GROMACS .gro file of N, CA, C and O in nm:
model
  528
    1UNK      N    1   2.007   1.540   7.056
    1UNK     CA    2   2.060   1.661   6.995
    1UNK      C    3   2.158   1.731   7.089
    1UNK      O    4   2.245   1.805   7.042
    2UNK      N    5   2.148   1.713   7.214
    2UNK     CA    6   2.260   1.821   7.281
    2UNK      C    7   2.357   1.745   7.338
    2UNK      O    8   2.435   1.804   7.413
    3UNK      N    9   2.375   1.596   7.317
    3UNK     CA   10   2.473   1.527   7.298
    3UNK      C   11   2.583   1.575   7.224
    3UNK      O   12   2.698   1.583   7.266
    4UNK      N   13   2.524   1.622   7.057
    4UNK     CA   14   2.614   1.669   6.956
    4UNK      C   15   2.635   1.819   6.960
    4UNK      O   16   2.737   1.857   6.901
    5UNK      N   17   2.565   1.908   7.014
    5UNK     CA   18   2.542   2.054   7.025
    5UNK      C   19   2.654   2.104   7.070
    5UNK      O   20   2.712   2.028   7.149
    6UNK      N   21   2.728   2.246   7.041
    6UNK     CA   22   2.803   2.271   7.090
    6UNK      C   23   2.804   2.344   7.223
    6UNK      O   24   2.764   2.459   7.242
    7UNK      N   25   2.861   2.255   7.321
    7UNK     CA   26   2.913   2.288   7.476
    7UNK      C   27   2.874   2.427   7.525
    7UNK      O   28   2.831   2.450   7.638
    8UNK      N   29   2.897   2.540   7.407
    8UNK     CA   30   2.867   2.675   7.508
    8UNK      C   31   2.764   2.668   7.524
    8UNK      O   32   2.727   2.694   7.639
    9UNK      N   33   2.640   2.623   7.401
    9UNK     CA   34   2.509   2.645   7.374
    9UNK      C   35   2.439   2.539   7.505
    9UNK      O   36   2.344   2.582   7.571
   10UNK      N   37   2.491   2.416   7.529
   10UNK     CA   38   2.424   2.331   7.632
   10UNK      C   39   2.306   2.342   7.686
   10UNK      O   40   2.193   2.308   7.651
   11UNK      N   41   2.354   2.400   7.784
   11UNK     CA   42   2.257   2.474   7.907
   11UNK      C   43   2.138   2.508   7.871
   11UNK      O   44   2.030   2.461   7.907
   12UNK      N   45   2.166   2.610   7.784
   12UNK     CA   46   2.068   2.677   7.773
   12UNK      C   47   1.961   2.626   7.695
   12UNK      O   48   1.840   2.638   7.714
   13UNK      N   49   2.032   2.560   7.593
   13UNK     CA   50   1.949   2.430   7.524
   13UNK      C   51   1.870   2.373   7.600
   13UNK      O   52   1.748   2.377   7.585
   14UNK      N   53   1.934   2.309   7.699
   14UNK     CA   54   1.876   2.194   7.789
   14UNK      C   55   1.744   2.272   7.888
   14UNK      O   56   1.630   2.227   7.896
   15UNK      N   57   1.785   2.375   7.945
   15UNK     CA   58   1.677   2.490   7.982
   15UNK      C   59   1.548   2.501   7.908
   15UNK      O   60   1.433   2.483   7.950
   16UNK      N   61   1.577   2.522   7.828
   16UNK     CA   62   1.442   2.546   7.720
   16UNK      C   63   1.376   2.431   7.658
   16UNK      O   64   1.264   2.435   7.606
   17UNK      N   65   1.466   2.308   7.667
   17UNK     CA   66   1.400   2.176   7.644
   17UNK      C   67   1.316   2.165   7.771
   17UNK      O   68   1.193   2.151   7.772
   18UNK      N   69   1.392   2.171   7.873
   18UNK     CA   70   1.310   2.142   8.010
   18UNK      C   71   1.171   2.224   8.015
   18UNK      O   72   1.057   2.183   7.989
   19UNK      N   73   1.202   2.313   8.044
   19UNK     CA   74   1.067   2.456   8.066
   19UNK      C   75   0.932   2.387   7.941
   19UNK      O   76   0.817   2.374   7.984
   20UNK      N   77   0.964   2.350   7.796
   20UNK     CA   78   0.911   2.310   7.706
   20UNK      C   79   0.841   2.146   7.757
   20UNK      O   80   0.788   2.063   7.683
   21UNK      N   81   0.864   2.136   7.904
   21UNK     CA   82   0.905   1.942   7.896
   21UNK      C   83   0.901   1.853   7.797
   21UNK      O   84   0.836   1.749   7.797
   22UNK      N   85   0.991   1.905   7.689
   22UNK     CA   86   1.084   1.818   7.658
   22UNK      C   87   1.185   1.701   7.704
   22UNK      O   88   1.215   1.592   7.655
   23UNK      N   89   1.218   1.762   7.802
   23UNK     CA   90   1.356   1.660   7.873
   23UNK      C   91   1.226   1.697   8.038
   23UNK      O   92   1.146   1.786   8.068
   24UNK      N   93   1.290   1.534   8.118
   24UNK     CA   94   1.277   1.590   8.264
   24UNK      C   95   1.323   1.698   8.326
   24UNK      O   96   1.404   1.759   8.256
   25UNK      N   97   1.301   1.747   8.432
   25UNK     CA   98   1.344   1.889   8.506
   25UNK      C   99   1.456   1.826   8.541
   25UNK      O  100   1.547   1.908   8.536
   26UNK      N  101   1.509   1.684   8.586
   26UNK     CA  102   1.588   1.655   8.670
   26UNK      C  103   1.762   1.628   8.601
   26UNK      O  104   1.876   1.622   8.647
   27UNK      N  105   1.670   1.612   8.407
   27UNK     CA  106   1.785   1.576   8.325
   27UNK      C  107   1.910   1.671   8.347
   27UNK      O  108   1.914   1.790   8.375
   28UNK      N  109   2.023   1.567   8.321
   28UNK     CA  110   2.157   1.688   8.300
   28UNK      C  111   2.250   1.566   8.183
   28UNK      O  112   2.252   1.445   8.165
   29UNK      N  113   2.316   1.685   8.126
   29UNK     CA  114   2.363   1.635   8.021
   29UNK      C  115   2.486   1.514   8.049
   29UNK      O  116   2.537   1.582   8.138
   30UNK      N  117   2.563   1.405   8.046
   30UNK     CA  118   2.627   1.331   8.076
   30UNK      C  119   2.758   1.383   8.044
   30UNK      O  120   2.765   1.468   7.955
   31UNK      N  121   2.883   1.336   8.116
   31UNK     CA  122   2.980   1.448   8.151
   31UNK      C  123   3.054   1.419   8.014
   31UNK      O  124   3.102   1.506   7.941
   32UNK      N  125   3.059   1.241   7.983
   32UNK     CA  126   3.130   1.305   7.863
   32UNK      C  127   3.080   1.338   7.740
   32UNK      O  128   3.124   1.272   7.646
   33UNK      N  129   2.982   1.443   7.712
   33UNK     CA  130   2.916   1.471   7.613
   33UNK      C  131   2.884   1.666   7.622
   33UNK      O  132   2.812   1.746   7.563
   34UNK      N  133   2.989   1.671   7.733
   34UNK     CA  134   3.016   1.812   7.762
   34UNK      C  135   3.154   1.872   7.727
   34UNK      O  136   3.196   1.961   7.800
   35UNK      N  137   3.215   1.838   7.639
   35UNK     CA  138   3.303   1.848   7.573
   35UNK      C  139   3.305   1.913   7.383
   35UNK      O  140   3.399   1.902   7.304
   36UNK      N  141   3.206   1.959   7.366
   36UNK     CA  142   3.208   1.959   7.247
   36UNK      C  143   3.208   2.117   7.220
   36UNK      O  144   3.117   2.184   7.170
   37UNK      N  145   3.351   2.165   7.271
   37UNK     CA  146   3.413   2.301   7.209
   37UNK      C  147   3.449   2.302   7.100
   37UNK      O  148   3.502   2.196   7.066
   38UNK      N  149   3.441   2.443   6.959
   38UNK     CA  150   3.529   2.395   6.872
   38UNK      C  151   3.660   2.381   6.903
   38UNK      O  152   3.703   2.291   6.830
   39UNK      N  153   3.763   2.429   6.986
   39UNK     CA  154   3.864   2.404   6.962
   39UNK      C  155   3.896   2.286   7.002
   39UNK      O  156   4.003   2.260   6.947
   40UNK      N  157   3.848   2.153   7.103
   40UNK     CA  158   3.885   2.049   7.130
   40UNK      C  159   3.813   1.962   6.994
   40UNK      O  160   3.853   1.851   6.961
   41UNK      N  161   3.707   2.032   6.928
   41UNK     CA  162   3.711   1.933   6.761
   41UNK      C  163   3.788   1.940   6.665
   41UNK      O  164   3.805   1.863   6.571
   42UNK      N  165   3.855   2.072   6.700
   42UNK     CA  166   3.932   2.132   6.566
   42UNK      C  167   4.065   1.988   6.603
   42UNK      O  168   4.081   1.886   6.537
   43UNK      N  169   4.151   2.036   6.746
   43UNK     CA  170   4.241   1.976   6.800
   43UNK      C  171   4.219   1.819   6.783
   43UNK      O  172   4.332   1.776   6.764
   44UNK      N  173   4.142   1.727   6.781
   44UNK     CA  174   4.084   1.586   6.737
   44UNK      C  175   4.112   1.587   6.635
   44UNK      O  176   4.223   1.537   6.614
   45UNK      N  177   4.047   1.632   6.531
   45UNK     CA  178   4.053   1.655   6.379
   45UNK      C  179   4.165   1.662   6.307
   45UNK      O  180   4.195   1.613   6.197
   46UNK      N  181   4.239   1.747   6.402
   46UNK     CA  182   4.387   1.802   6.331
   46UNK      C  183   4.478   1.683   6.276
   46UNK      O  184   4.534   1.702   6.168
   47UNK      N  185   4.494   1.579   6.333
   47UNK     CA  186   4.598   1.435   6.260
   47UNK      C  187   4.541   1.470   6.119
   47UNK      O  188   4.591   1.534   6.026
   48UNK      N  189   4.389   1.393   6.135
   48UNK     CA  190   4.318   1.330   5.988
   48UNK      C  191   4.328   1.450   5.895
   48UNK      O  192   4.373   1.416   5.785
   49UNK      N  193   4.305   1.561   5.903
   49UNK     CA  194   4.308   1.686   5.848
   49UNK      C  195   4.407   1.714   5.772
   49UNK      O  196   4.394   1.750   5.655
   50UNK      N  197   4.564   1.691   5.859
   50UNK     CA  198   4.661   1.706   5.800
   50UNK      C  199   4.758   1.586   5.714
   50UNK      O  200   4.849   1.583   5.631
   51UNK      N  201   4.663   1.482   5.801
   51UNK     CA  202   4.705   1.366   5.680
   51UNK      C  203   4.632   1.357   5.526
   51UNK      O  204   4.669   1.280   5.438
   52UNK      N  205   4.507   1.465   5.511
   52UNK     CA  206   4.470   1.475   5.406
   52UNK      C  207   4.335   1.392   5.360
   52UNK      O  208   4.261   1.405   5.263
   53UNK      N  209   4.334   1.303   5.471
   53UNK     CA  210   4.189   1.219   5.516
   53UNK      C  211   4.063   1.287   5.553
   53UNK      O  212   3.958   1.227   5.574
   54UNK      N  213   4.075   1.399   5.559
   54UNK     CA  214   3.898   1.444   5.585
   54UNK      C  215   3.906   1.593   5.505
   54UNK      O  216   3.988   1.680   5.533
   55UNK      N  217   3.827   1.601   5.424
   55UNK     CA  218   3.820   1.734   5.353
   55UNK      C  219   3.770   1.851   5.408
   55UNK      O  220   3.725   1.832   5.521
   56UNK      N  221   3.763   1.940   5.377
   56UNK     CA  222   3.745   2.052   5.401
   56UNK      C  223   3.600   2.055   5.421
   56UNK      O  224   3.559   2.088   5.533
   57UNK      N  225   3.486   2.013   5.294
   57UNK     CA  226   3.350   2.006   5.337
   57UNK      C  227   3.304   1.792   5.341
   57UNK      O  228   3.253   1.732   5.246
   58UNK      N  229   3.326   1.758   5.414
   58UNK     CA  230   3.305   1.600   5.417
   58UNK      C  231   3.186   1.565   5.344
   58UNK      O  232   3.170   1.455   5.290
   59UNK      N  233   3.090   1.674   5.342
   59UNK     CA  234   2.945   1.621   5.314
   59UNK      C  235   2.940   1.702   5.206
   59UNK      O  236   2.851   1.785   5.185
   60UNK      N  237   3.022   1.683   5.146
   60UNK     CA  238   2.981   1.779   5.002
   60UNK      C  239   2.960   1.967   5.003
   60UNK      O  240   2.952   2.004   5.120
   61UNK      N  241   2.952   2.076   4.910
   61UNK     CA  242   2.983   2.186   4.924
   61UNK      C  243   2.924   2.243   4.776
   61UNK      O  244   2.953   2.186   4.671
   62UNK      N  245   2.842   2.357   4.781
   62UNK     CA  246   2.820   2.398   4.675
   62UNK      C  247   2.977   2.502   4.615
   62UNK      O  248   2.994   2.552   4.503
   63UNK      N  249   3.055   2.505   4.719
   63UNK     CA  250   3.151   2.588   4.634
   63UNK      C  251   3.232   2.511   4.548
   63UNK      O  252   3.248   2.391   4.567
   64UNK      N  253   3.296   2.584   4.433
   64UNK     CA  254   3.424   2.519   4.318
   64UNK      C  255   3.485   2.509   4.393
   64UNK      O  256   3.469   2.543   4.511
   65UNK      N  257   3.600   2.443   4.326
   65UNK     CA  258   3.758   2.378   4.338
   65UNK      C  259   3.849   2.515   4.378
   65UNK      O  260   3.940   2.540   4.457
   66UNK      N  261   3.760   2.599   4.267
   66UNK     CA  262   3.863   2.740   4.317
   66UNK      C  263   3.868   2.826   4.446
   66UNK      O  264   3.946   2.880   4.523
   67UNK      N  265   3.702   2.799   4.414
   67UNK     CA  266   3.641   2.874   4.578
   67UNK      C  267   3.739   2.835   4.714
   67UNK      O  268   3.809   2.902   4.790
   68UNK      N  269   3.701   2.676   4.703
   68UNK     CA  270   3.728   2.593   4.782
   68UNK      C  271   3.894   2.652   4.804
   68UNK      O  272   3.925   2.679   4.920
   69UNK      N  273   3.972   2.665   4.725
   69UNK     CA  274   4.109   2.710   4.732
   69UNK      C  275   4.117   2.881   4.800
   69UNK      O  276   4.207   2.904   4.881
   70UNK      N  277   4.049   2.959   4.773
   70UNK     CA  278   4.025   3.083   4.804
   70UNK      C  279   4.016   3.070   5.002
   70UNK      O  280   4.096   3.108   5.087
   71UNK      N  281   3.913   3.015   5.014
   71UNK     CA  282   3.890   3.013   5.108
   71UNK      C  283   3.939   3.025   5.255
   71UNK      O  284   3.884   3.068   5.357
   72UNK      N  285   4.053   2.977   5.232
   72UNK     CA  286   4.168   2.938   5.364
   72UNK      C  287   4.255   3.104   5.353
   72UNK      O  288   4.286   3.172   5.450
   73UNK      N  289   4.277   3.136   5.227
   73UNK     CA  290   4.333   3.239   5.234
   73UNK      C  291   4.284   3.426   5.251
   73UNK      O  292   4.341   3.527   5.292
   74UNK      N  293   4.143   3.391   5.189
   74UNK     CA  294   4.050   3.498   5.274
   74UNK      C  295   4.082   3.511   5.383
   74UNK      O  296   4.139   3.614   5.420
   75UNK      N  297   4.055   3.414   5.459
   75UNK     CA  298   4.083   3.398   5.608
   75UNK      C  299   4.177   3.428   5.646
   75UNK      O  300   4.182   3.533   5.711
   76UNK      N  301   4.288   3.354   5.624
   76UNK     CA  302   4.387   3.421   5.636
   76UNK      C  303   4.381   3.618   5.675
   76UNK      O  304   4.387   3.683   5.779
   77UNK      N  305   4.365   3.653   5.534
   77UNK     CA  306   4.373   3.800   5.539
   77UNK      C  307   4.260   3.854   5.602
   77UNK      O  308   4.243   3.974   5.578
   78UNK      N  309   4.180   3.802   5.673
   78UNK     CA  310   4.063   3.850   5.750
   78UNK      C  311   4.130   3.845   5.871
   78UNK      O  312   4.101   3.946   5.936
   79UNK      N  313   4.200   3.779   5.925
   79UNK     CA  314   4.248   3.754   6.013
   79UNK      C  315   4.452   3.871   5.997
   79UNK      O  316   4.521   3.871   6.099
   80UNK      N  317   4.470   3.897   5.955
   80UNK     CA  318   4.557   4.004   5.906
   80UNK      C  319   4.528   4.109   5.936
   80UNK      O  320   4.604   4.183   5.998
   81UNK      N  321   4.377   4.148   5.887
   81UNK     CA  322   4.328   4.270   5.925
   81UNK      C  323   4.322   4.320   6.065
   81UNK      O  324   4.323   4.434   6.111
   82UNK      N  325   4.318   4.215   6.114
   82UNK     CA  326   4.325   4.248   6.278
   82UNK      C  327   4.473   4.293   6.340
   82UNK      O  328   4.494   4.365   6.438
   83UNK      N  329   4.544   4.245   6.276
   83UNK     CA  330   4.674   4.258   6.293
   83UNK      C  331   4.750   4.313   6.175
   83UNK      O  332   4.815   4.242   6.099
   84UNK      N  333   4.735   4.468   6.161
   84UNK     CA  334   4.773   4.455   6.027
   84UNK      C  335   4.938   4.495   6.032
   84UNK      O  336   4.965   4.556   5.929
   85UNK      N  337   5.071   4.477   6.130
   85UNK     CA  338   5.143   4.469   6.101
   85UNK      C  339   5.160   4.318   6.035
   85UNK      O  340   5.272   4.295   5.990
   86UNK      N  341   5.076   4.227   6.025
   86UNK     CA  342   5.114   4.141   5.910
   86UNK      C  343   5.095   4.150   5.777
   86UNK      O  344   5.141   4.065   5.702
   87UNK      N  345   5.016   4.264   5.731
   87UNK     CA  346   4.989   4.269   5.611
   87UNK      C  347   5.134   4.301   5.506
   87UNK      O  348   5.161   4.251   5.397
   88UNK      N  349   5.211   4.405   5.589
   88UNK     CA  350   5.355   4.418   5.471
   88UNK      C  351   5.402   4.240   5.475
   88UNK      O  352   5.423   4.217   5.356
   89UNK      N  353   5.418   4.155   5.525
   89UNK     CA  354   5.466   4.051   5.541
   89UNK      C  355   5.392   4.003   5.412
   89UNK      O  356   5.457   4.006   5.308
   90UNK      N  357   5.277   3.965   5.407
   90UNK     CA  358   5.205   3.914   5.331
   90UNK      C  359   5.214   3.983   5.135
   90UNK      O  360   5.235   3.923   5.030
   91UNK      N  361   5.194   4.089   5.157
   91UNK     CA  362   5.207   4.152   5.068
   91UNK      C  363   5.363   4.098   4.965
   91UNK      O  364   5.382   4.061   4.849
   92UNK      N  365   5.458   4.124   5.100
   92UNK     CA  366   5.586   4.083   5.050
   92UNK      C  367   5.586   3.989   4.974
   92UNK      O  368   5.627   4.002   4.858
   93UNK      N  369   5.543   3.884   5.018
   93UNK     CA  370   5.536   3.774   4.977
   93UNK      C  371   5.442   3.704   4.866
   93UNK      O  372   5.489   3.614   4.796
   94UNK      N  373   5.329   3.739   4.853
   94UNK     CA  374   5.260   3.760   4.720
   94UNK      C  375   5.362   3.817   4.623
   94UNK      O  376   5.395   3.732   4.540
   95UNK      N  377   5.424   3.941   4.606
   95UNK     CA  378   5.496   3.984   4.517
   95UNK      C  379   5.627   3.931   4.443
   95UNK      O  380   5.657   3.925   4.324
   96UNK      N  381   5.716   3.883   4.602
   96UNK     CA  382   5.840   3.798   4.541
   96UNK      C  383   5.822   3.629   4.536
   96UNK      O  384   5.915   3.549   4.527
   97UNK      N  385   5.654   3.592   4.547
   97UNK     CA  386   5.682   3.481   4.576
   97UNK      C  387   5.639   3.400   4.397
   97UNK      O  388   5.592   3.470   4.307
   98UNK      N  389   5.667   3.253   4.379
   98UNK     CA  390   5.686   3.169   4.295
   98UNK      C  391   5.576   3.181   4.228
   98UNK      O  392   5.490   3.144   4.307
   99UNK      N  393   5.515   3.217   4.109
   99UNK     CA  394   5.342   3.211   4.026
   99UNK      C  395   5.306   3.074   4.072
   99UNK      O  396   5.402   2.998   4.079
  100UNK      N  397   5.198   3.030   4.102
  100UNK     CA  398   5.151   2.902   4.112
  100UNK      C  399   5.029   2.891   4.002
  100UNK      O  400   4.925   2.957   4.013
  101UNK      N  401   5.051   2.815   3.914
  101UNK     CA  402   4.947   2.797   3.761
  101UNK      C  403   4.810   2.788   3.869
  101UNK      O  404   4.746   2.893   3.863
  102UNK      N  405   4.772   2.725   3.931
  102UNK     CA  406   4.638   2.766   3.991
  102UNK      C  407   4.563   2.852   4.064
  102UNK      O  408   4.448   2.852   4.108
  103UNK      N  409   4.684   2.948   4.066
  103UNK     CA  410   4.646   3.095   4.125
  103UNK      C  411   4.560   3.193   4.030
  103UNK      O  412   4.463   3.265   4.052
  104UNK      N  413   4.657   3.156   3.884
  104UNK     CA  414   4.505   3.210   3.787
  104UNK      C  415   4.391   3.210   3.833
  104UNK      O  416   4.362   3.313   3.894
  105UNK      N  417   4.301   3.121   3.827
  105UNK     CA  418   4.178   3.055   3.802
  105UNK      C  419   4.146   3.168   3.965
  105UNK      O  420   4.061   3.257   3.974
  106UNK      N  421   4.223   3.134   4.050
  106UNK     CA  422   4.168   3.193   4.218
  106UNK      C  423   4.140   3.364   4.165
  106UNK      O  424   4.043   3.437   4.184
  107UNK      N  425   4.259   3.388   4.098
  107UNK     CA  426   4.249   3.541   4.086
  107UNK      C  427   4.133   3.606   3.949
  107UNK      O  428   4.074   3.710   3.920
  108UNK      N  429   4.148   3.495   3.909
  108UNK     CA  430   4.022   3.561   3.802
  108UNK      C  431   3.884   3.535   3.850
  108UNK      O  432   3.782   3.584   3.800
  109UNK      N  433   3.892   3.449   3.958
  109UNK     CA  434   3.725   3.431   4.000
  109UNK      C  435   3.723   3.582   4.126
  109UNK      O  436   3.618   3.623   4.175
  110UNK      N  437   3.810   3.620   4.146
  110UNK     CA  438   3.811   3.754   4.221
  110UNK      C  439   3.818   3.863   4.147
  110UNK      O  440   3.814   3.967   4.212
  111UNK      N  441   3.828   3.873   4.030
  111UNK     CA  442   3.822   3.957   3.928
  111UNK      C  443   4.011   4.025   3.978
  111UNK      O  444   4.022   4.147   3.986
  112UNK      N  445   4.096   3.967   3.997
  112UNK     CA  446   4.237   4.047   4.029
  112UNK      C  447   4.329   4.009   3.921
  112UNK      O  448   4.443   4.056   3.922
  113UNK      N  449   4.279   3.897   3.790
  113UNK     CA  450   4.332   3.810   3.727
  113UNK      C  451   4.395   3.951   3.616
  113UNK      O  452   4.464   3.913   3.522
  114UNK      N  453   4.374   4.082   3.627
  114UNK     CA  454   4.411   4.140   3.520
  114UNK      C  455   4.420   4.225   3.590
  114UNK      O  456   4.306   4.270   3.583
  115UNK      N  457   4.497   4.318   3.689
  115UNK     CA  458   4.494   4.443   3.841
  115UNK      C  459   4.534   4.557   3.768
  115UNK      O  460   4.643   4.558   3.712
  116UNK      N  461   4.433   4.681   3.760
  116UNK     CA  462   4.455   4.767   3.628
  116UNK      C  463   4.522   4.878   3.770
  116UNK      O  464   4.618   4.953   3.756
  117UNK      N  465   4.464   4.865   3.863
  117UNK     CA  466   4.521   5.030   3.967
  117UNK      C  467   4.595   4.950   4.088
  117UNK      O  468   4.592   4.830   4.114
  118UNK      N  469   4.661   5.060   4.152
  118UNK     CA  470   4.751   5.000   4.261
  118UNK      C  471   4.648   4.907   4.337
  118UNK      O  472   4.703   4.815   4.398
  119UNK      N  473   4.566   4.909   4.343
  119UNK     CA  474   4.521   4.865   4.498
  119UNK      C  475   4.476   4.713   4.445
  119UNK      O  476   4.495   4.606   4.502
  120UNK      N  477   4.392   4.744   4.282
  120UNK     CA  478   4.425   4.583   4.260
  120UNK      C  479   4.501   4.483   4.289
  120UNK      O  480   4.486   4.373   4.342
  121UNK      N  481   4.638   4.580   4.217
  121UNK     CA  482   4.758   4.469   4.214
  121UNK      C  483   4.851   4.431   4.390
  121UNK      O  484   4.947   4.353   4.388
  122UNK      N  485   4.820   4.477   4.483
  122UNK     CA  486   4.768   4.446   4.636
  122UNK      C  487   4.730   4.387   4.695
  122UNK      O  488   4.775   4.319   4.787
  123UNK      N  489   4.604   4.404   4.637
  123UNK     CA  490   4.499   4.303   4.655
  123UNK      C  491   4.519   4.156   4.617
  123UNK      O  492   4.490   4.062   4.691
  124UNK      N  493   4.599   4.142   4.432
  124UNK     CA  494   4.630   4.077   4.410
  124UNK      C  495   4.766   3.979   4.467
  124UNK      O  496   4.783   3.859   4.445
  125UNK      N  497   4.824   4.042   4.519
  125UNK     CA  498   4.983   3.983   4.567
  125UNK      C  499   4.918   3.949   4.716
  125UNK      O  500   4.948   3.835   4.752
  126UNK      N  501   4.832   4.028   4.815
  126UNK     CA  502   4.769   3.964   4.902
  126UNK      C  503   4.727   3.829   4.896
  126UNK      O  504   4.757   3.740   4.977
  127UNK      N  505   4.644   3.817   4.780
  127UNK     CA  506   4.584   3.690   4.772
  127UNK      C  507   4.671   3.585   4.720
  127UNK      O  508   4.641   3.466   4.729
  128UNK      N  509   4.779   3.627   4.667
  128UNK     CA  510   4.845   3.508   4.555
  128UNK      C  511   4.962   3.475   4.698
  128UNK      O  512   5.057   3.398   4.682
  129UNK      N  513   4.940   3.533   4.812
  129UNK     CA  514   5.076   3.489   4.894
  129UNK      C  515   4.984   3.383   5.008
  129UNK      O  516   5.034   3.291   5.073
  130UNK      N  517   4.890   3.411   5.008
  130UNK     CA  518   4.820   3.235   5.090
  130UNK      C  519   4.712   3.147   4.961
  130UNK      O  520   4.670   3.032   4.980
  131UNK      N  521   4.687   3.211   4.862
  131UNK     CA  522   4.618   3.100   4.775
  131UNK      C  523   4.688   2.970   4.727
  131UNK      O  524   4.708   2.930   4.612
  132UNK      N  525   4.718   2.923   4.832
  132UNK     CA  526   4.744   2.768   4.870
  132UNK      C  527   4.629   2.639   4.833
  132UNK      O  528   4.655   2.523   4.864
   0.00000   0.00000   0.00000
């Protein structure tokens, strides 16, 4: 297990296996199996990812097709929030950008599919400018 575990967690893993004797006192984890940051998996991943070869959930996912589409772009704007001189950017762009027929389905499972007050329709052009 701490072969596959992630790298920050290690140690301490391995600590509490030991103390438990679980593992020998003397064990230490092998060097190349101390590598397992997310960003050096993300960075591995990234070819197959963007060639379209490994999905989003590999092992299957209780979320829809739509969800599944939502998802990247939440983020997105979660990540906006932190920075919110990107939000006029975004906004912009929801508003002047191209309808995409499957943006429906994203915006009605957010309930934005019909934006009766300003902040809906915001909300809505937020989401319709990364629901990719």
């Amino acid at each position: 297990m701490l072969a596959v575990a992630d790298s920050r967690f290690q140690a301490e893993l391995a600590r509490q296996a030991k103390d438990a004797g679980k593992l020998p006192k003397n064990f230490e984890i092998p060097p190349d199996q101390r590598e397992n940051f997310p960003e050096r998996i993300k960075a591995a991943l990234k070819p197959v990812r963007e060639a379209g070869v490994l999905p989003s959930f590999p092992f299957s996912s209780d979320f829809t097709d739509t969800e599944q589409r939502l998802i990247p772009a939440l983020q997105v704007l979660r990540e906006a929030q932190r920075s919110p001189l990107h939000l006029p950017g975004l906004l912009w762009q929801g508003l002047t950008g191209s309808p995409d027929p499957a943006d429906v389905e994203c915006l009605a499972r957010l309930g934005l599919d019909r934006p009766v007050t300003l902040s809906e329709r915001a909300y809505r052009a937020l989401v319709r400018s990364r629901a990719e």
